[in-house]
Coordinates of C-alpha atoms and ligand atoms in Angstrom, one line a residue:
M24 CA 21.7 -20.4 15.3
K25 CA 18.8 -19.2 16.7
T26 CA 17.6 -15.8 14.3
T27 CA 14.8 -13.9 12.9
I28 CA 12.1 -13.9 10.6
A29 CA 13.8 -10.3 9.2
E30 CA 17.2 -11.8 9.2
V31 CA 16.5 -15.1 7.6
G32 CA 17.7 -13.7 4.3
K33 CA 21.4 -13.0 5.9
H34 CA 20.8 -17.7 6.6
V35 CA 19.4 -19.2 3.0
N36 CA 20.5 -23.2 3.3
E37 CA 21.1 -22.8 7.0
S38 CA 19.7 -24.1 9.8
V39 CA 17.8 -22.3 11.4
T40 CA 15.5 -21.9 15.5
I41 CA 13.2 -18.6 15.5
G42 CA 10.9 -18.2 18.8
V43 CA 7.5 -17.6 17.3
W44 CA 4.5 -17.6 17.0
L45 CA 1.7 -19.5 15.6
H46 CA -0.3 -16.9 13.4
N47 CA -2.5 -19.4 11.7
K48 CA -2.2 -23.4 9.9
R49 CA -4.0 -24.9 7.2
S50 CA -2.6 -29.4 7.0
S51 CA -3.7 -32.0 4.5
G52 CA -2.3 -36.1 5.6
K53 CA 1.3 -35.6 4.3
I54 CA 2.1 -31.6 4.5
A55 CA 1.5 -28.5 7.2
F56 CA 1.4 -25.1 6.4
L57 CA 2.1 -23.2 9.5
Q58 CA 2.0 -18.9 9.2
L59 CA 4.5 -17.9 12.1
R60 CA 5.6 -14.7 13.6
D61 CA 7.8 -13.6 15.5
G62 CA 7.4 -9.9 15.7
T63 CA 9.8 -9.2 12.9
G64 CA 8.2 -10.0 10.8
F65 CA 5.0 -13.0 9.4
I66 CA 7.4 -16.2 7.4
Q67 CA 5.7 -19.7 5.9
G68 CA 7.1 -22.7 7.3
V69 CA 6.2 -25.7 5.3
I70 CA 5.8 -29.3 7.6
V71 CA 6.2 -32.8 6.0
K72 CA 5.3 -35.6 7.6
S73 CA 6.9 -37.9 6.0
V74 CA 10.5 -35.7 7.3
V75 CA 9.5 -34.8 10.4
G76 CA 8.2 -38.3 11.9
E77 CA 4.0 -39.4 12.6
E78 CA 4.5 -37.8 16.3
L79 CA 5.8 -34.7 15.4
F80 CA 3.1 -33.6 12.2
E81 CA 0.2 -35.3 14.5
Q82 CA 1.6 -32.3 17.3
A83 CA 1.7 -29.3 14.3
K84 CA -1.3 -30.1 12.9
H85 CA -3.7 -29.8 16.8
L86 CA -1.5 -26.7 17.7
N87 CA -4.2 -23.4 18.3
Q88 CA -3.1 -20.9 17.0
E89 CA -1.5 -18.4 19.6
S90 CA 1.3 -20.8 21.1
S91 CA 4.3 -20.0 21.0
L92 CA 7.4 -22.7 20.1
Y93 CA 11.0 -22.4 18.9
V94 CA 10.9 -23.8 15.4
T95 CA 13.8 -24.8 13.7
G96 CA 14.0 -25.3 9.8
E97 CA 16.2 -24.4 6.7
V98 CA 15.9 -21.3 5.0
V99 CA 14.8 -21.3 1.4
K100 CA 14.2 -19.0 -0.6
D101 CA 10.3 -19.0 -2.3
D102 CA 9.8 -16.1 -4.8
R103 CA 6.0 -16.7 -4.7
S104 CA 6.1 -15.6 -0.3
P105 CA 5.9 -12.0 0.5
L106 CA 8.8 -12.7 2.3
G107 CA 10.8 -14.0 -0.2
Y108 CA 11.8 -17.1 2.3
E109 CA 9.8 -20.1 3.6
L110 CA 11.2 -22.4 6.4
Q111 CA 11.6 -26.5 6.2
V112 CA 10.5 -27.0 9.2
S113 CA 12.5 -30.1 10.5
G114 CA 11.5 -29.6 14.7
F115 CA 10.0 -27.0 17.5
E116 CA 9.3 -26.8 20.8
I117 CA 6.5 -26.0 22.3
I118 CA 6.3 -22.9 24.5
Q119 CA 3.4 -22.7 26.1
E120 CA 0.1 -23.3 23.9
A121 CA -2.7 -20.8 23.0
H122 CA -6.2 -22.0 24.1
D123 CA -9.5 -19.8 22.2
Y124 CA -7.5 -17.2 21.3
P125 CA -10.8 -14.8 20.6
I126 CA -9.7 -13.4 17.7
T127 CA -9.5 -15.9 14.7
P128 CA -9.4 -15.4 11.2
K129 CA -12.8 -14.8 10.6
E130 CA -14.2 -10.9 10.5
H131 CA -14.8 -9.3 14.6
G132 CA -16.4 -6.1 14.5
P133 CA -13.8 -2.5 16.0
E134 CA -15.5 -2.8 18.9
F135 CA -15.0 -6.1 19.4
L136 CA -11.6 -5.5 18.4
M137 CA -11.1 -2.7 20.5
D138 CA -11.5 -4.6 23.2
H139 CA -9.0 -6.8 22.5
R140 CA -6.7 -3.9 21.4
H141 CA -3.6 -5.2 23.5
L142 CA -4.2 -9.0 21.6
W143 CA -5.3 -7.3 18.0
L144 CA -1.7 -5.9 17.4
R145 CA -1.0 -9.2 16.9
S146 CA -2.1 -8.7 13.5
K147 CA -0.9 -8.4 10.1
K148 CA -2.9 -4.7 9.4
Q149 CA -1.9 -3.9 12.6
H150 CA 1.6 -5.0 12.8
A151 CA 1.9 -3.4 9.4
I152 CA 0.1 -0.1 10.4
M153 CA 2.6 0.4 13.8
K154 CA 5.6 -0.5 11.2
I155 CA 5.0 2.6 9.1
R156 CA 4.1 4.4 11.9
N157 CA 7.7 3.4 13.6
E158 CA 9.3 4.5 9.8
I159 CA 7.3 8.2 10.3
I160 CA 9.2 8.9 13.5
R161 CA 12.3 7.5 12.9
A162 CA 12.1 9.3 9.0
T163 CA 11.3 12.7 12.0
Y164 CA 14.4 12.0 13.9
E165 CA 16.2 12.0 10.5
F166 CA 14.9 14.7 8.8
F167 CA 15.6 17.3 12.1
N168 CA 18.6 16.3 12.4
D169 CA 20.1 16.8 9.6
E170 CA 18.2 20.2 9.0
G171 CA 20.4 21.0 12.6
F172 CA 17.7 20.9 14.3
V173 CA 18.2 20.6 18.7
K174 CA 15.3 17.7 20.1
I175 CA 13.5 19.5 22.7
D176 CA 11.5 18.0 25.5
P177 CA 8.2 20.6 26.7
P178 CA 6.6 19.5 29.9
I179 CA 3.4 18.0 29.8
L180 CA 2.0 18.6 33.6
T181 CA 1.5 22.6 32.6
G182 CA -0.2 25.7 34.3
A183 CA -1.9 26.8 31.3
S184 CA -3.7 26.4 28.3
A185 CA -1.8 26.3 24.9
E186 CA -4.6 26.8 22.3
G187 CA -7.6 27.3 24.2
T188 CA -8.9 27.0 27.4
T189 CA -11.8 24.1 26.6
E190 CA -10.3 20.9 26.2
L191 CA -8.4 21.0 28.2
F192 CA -7.1 18.5 31.1
H193 CA -7.3 19.2 34.6
T194 CA -5.9 17.8 37.2
K195 CA -4.1 19.1 40.6
Y196 CA -0.9 19.3 41.3
F197 CA -0.3 19.0 44.8
D198 CA -2.1 22.1 46.6
E199 CA -2.5 23.9 42.9
D200 CA -4.4 23.0 39.3
A201 CA -2.3 21.9 36.6
Y202 CA -3.3 20.5 32.9
L203 CA -2.2 17.8 30.9
S204 CA 0.1 19.2 27.8
Q205 CA -2.3 20.7 24.6
S206 CA 0.8 21.5 22.9
G207 CA 4.5 22.5 23.6
Q208 CA 4.5 24.8 21.5
L209 CA 5.0 27.8 24.2
Y210 CA 7.9 26.1 25.2
L211 CA 10.1 25.8 22.0
E212 CA 9.4 29.1 22.0
A213 CA 11.8 30.1 25.0
A214 CA 14.4 26.8 23.6
A215 CA 14.1 28.4 19.8
M216 CA 15.4 31.4 21.6
A217 CA 18.5 29.3 23.2
L218 CA 18.9 27.1 20.2
G219 CA 17.7 28.4 17.2
K220 CA 16.4 26.0 15.2
V221 CA 14.1 22.9 18.2
F222 CA 11.1 20.7 18.0
S223 CA 10.0 18.1 20.2
F224 CA 7.9 14.6 20.0
G225 CA 5.8 13.9 22.5
P226 CA 2.3 13.4 24.1
T227 CA -0.4 15.6 24.1
F228 CA -3.0 16.3 25.3
R229 CA -7.2 17.5 24.3
A230 CA -10.7 16.8 26.7
E231 CA -12.2 16.8 22.9
K232 CA -15.9 16.2 22.9
S233 CA -15.9 14.3 19.3
K234 CA -16.0 11.1 18.2
T235 CA -15.2 11.3 14.6
R236 CA -12.6 9.1 12.6
R237 CA -10.2 11.8 12.8
H238 CA -9.9 12.5 17.2
L239 CA -7.8 11.4 19.8
I240 CA -7.5 12.5 23.2
E241 CA -3.9 11.5 23.7
F242 CA -2.3 11.6 20.6
W243 CA 1.7 12.4 19.6
M244 CA 2.9 15.1 17.7
I245 CA 5.7 16.8 16.5
E246 CA 7.1 20.6 17.0
P247 CA 9.2 22.3 15.5
E248 CA 9.7 26.2 16.3
M249 CA 12.9 29.0 14.7
A250 CA 14.0 31.8 15.6
F251 CA 14.6 34.1 12.4
M252 CA 12.3 32.5 10.1
D253 CA 9.0 33.8 8.5
H254 CA 6.1 32.6 7.4
D255 CA 6.9 31.5 3.9
D256 CA 10.3 30.1 5.3
S257 CA 8.8 28.2 7.5
L258 CA 6.3 26.0 4.7
V259 CA 8.9 25.5 3.1
I260 CA 9.9 23.9 6.3
Q261 CA 6.7 21.7 6.1
E262 CA 6.9 20.6 3.0
N263 CA 10.1 19.4 2.6
Y264 CA 9.5 17.6 5.7
V265 CA 6.5 15.6 4.9
Q266 CA 7.9 14.5 1.2
H267 CA 10.9 13.4 3.7
L268 CA 7.7 10.6 5.3
V269 CA 6.0 10.1 2.7
Q270 CA 9.6 9.5 1.1
S271 CA 10.6 6.8 3.4
V272 CA 7.7 4.8 4.2
L273 CA 7.7 4.6 0.4
K274 CA 11.3 3.0 0.4
N275 CA 11.7 1.1 3.6
C276 CA 7.6 -0.1 3.9
D277 CA 7.4 -1.4 0.4
M278 CA 6.1 -4.8 2.0
E279 CA 3.4 -3.4 4.5
L280 CA 2.1 -0.4 2.2
D281 CA 1.5 -4.0 0.2
V282 CA 0.2 -5.7 3.2
L283 CA -2.1 -2.7 4.2
E284 CA -3.1 -2.5 0.4
R285 CA -2.2 1.1 0.0
D286 CA -2.4 2.9 -3.7
K287 CA 1.2 3.9 -3.5
E288 CA 0.9 5.8 -7.0
Q289 CA -0.7 8.1 -4.8
L290 CA 1.7 8.6 -2.5
K291 CA 4.6 8.1 -5.3
K292 CA 3.3 11.4 -6.6
I293 CA 3.5 13.8 -3.4
K294 CA 6.1 16.4 -3.9
A295 CA 7.1 19.8 -2.9
P296 CA 5.9 22.7 -3.5
F297 CA 2.5 22.0 -2.1
P298 CA 0.3 24.0 -3.0
R299 CA -0.9 26.8 -1.2
I300 CA -4.6 28.3 -1.3
T301 CA -5.9 31.7 1.0
Y302 CA -8.7 30.8 3.2
D303 CA -10.4 33.5 1.3
E304 CA -9.8 31.6 -1.8
A305 CA -11.1 28.4 0.7
I306 CA -14.2 29.9 0.7
E307 CA -15.0 30.9 -2.8
F308 CA -14.2 27.5 -3.7
L309 CA -16.5 25.8 -1.3
K310 CA -19.2 28.1 -2.2
K311 CA -18.7 27.2 -6.2
E312 CA -18.7 23.8 -4.9
G313 CA -22.2 23.7 -3.2
F314 CA -21.5 24.8 0.5
E315 CA -23.7 27.4 0.1
D316 CA -23.5 27.5 3.6
I317 CA -19.8 29.2 4.9
D318 CA -19.2 32.2 5.4
W319 CA -16.2 34.6 6.5
G320 CA -15.1 33.5 9.4
D321 CA -16.0 29.9 9.9
D322 CA -14.4 27.2 10.8
F323 CA -13.5 24.4 8.5
G324 CA -15.4 21.1 9.1
A325 CA -13.5 17.1 7.6
P326 CA -16.2 18.5 4.5
H327 CA -15.2 21.2 4.0
E328 CA -11.8 20.1 4.0
T329 CA -12.5 17.1 1.5
A330 CA -13.9 19.4 -0.6
I331 CA -10.5 21.4 -0.7
A332 CA -8.1 18.1 -0.7
E333 CA -10.0 16.4 -4.1
A334 CA -9.6 19.3 -5.4
H335 CA -5.4 18.3 -5.9
D336 CA -3.9 15.5 -5.8
Q337 CA -0.6 16.6 -3.3
P338 CA -1.2 17.9 0.1
V339 CA -2.4 21.6 0.1
F340 CA -1.8 24.5 3.1
I341 CA -4.4 26.7 3.0
T342 CA -3.0 30.2 4.7
H343 CA -4.4 33.3 6.5
F344 CA -7.3 32.6 8.1
P345 CA -8.9 35.0 9.9
T346 CA -7.5 35.9 13.8
E347 CA -10.5 35.8 15.3
I348 CA -10.4 32.1 14.6
K349 CA -7.2 30.5 15.6
A350 CA -5.1 31.2 18.4
F351 CA -4.0 34.5 20.2
Y352 CA -0.1 34.3 19.6
M353 CA -0.2 34.3 15.9
Q354 CA 1.5 36.9 13.9
P355 CA -1.6 39.5 11.8
D356 CA -0.7 40.1 8.4
P357 CA 0.9 43.3 8.6
T358 CA -0.7 43.7 4.9
N359 CA -4.5 42.9 6.4
E360 CA -4.3 42.5 10.0
K361 CA -7.6 40.3 9.5
V362 CA -6.4 37.6 8.9
A363 CA -2.4 35.8 10.0
L364 CA -0.1 35.0 9.1
C365 CA -0.9 31.2 10.0
A366 CA -1.2 27.5 7.9
D367 CA -3.8 24.2 7.9
L368 CA -1.2 21.3 6.0
I369 CA -4.5 19.3 4.5
A370 CA -4.0 16.0 3.3
P371 CA -4.7 14.4 0.1
E372 CA -7.5 11.5 0.3
G373 CA -9.5 13.1 2.5
Y374 CA -7.4 12.3 5.6
G375 CA -7.6 16.5 6.8
E376 CA -5.4 18.9 8.8
I377 CA -1.7 17.2 9.6
I378 CA 0.4 20.6 10.1
G379 CA -1.1 23.3 12.0
G380 CA 1.1 25.8 12.2
S381 CA 2.0 30.1 11.9
E382 CA 4.1 33.3 13.0
R383 CA 4.1 34.1 16.1
I384 CA 3.6 37.4 17.2
Y385 CA 7.2 38.9 18.4
D386 CA 6.4 42.5 19.5
Y387 CA 6.2 42.8 23.5
E388 CA 3.3 45.4 23.1
L389 CA 1.5 43.0 20.0
M390 CA 1.4 40.4 22.7
K391 CA 0.1 43.1 25.8
K392 CA -2.8 43.3 23.9
R393 CA -3.4 39.9 23.2
Y394 CA -3.6 38.8 26.6
E395 CA -5.5 41.4 26.8
E396 CA -8.4 40.3 24.5
H397 CA -8.1 36.5 25.4
G398 CA -7.9 37.5 29.6
L399 CA -4.2 35.9 29.5
E400 CA -2.6 36.2 33.1
G401 CA -0.6 34.9 36.1
P402 CA 2.8 33.2 36.3
A403 CA 1.8 30.4 34.1
Y404 CA 2.2 33.4 31.2
E405 CA 4.6 36.0 33.0
W406 CA 7.0 33.9 31.4
Y407 CA 5.4 33.8 27.6
L408 CA 5.8 37.1 28.1
Q409 CA 9.1 37.8 28.5
L410 CA 10.7 35.8 25.5
R411 CA 8.9 39.0 23.8
E412 CA 11.7 41.3 26.1
Y413 CA 14.9 39.7 25.1
G414 CA 15.4 40.3 21.9
S415 CA 12.5 39.2 20.4
V416 CA 12.8 38.6 16.4
P417 CA 11.0 36.6 14.0
H418 CA 10.2 33.1 14.8
S419 CA 7.4 30.2 13.0
G420 CA 6.6 26.8 13.9
F421 CA 4.3 24.0 13.3
G422 CA 2.6 20.6 15.1
L423 CA 2.4 18.0 13.1
G424 CA -0.2 15.3 14.2
L425 CA 1.6 12.0 14.1
E426 CA -1.5 9.8 14.1
R427 CA -3.0 12.0 11.8
T428 CA 0.0 12.0 9.0
V429 CA 0.4 7.8 10.3
A430 CA -3.9 7.4 8.8
W431 CA -3.0 9.1 5.5
I432 CA 0.7 7.6 4.2
S433 CA -0.6 4.7 5.4
G434 CA -4.0 4.4 4.4
T435 CA -6.3 3.4 7.2
E436 CA -9.3 4.9 7.6
H437 CA -10.4 5.0 11.1
I438 CA -7.1 6.9 12.8
R439 CA -7.8 4.9 16.3
E440 CA -5.6 1.7 14.3
T441 CA -3.0 4.3 14.4
I442 CA -2.0 3.9 17.9
P443 CA -1.0 0.9 19.7
F444 CA -3.5 1.9 22.6
P445 CA -5.8 4.8 21.3
R446 CA -8.0 6.8 24.2
L447 CA -11.5 7.7 22.5
L448 CA -13.9 9.4 23.2
N449 CA -15.5 5.9 25.6
R450 CA -12.2 4.2 25.8
L451 CA -10.2 4.2 28.5
Y452 CA -8.9 1.0 28.1
P453 CA -7.2 -1.9 27.2
Ligands
4AD8 O1 -3.4 23.2 14.1 P1 -3.2 22.3 16.1 O2 -3.7 22.4 17.2 O3 -1.4 23.3 16.3 C1 -1.6 22.9 17.8 O4 -1.4 23.2 18.5 C2 -0.2 24.3 17.2 N1 0.3 24.6 19.3 C3 1.4 23.4 17.0 C4 1.8 24.5 17.0 O5 2.0 25.8 15.8 N2 3.4 24.5 17.5 O6 -2.3 21.0 16.3 C5 -1.7 20.2 15.0 C6 -1.7 19.1 14.4 C7 -3.3 18.4 13.6 O7 -2.8 19.5 12.2 C8 -3.3 17.3 14.2 O8 -3.3 16.8 12.4 C9 -3.4 17.6 14.6 O9 -2.3 18.2 15.3 N3 -4.6 17.0 15.9 C10 -5.0 15.9 16.0 N4 -4.3 14.4 16.5 C11 -5.6 13.7 16.8 N5 -6.8 13.9 17.2 C12 -6.2 15.6 18.5 N6 -7.8 14.8 19.2 C13 -6.0 16.3 17.6 N7 -5.9 17.9 17.4 C14 -5.0 18.5 17.2
MG9 MG1 -5.4 23.1 13.5

């Protein structure tokens, strides 16, 4: 009976056949232990000379790492293994013998591993991170569908910038200039006026010359946008969403969190509502913490975010940033026009900003004034202004960076390991 490692629990004490790769092995004179993987998981295959005979046993002993085979054996319970089962091998058939697999069980440097990303993905740790990434995506669709959101797919090729002009990827669109999307937000606002509550999930591009453990050139963003919702309503959705992501990973990726040696207690603590501090309070706090150089009007860098995060064991909302350091579309606070109705959500344990969001300007005249101040004109922006002309309503939205969220929840130090094929400042391959 053909099955997969993930399904062996349904075949205890039965003989099964599984297509696998040899991950690792060790052997003595009479018995060999094969670490096998099939994509769905990892299992130990035990092969005993007296059971399979001299010839097959010798063949098994000489199998190289990453050789592919069909292995047949009986599934038995084994409480010591993370999976709970092992395979008592009765036979195998080699599909392809691999030679000199470059990634050996010894330590390799990050550049070497990144050069071999197409193979590195097969490792136990990378496998676990990709499974957690997948669970976060699954839980995202679950959460927003349950909340009555409609998934909307904004274009990738766009005529205008959504988040500032310095980080745009330029391309030709036949005879016109086009840019790869930095954010689908402007289109999502249009969609929210048609469907009420919408969300997108797609790739976004930032030509940022930042080489940090938090920045990718191409990253995936989840962007919800909600008509008739103000800034505070949006924060409630955000914290419930993030709590749902954490709980889903705890529930469905226990084995993966163990592989990554993630401190699960840190994740179990995460519970909405999350603390909220204003930008003003954050500045005051940072000055007290010894960041004497920071002044009102400055944006926060990684050390500032980390200091704020370390004062809490929950994600923290920093709200009401100065309008001048935020995007043109943010609604000013009616009680203090110098600050915007916006928030960044800072993850615990130093993983940085995972969400940026705000209430949007919906007054036609004010938006027009912002266009003048920011020099926004032409067909790329005309349609967006029109949204303020025909039944404009208060609305809010936010963007969650998938890879930063995966980094935090999985406890992965560097963002490059949270996406299958990272595009980094100096890396377009593999
Ligand atoms: O704060 P940002 O720039 O917000 C927007 O783009 C809004 N238009 C979203 C919206 O309101 N619909 O980006 C949102 C999130 C950040 O909080 C961060 O998690 C992630 O996207 N992000 C990056 N992740 C990886 N690499 C980068 N270079 C990133 N830039 C932003
Ligand atoms: Mg931001």
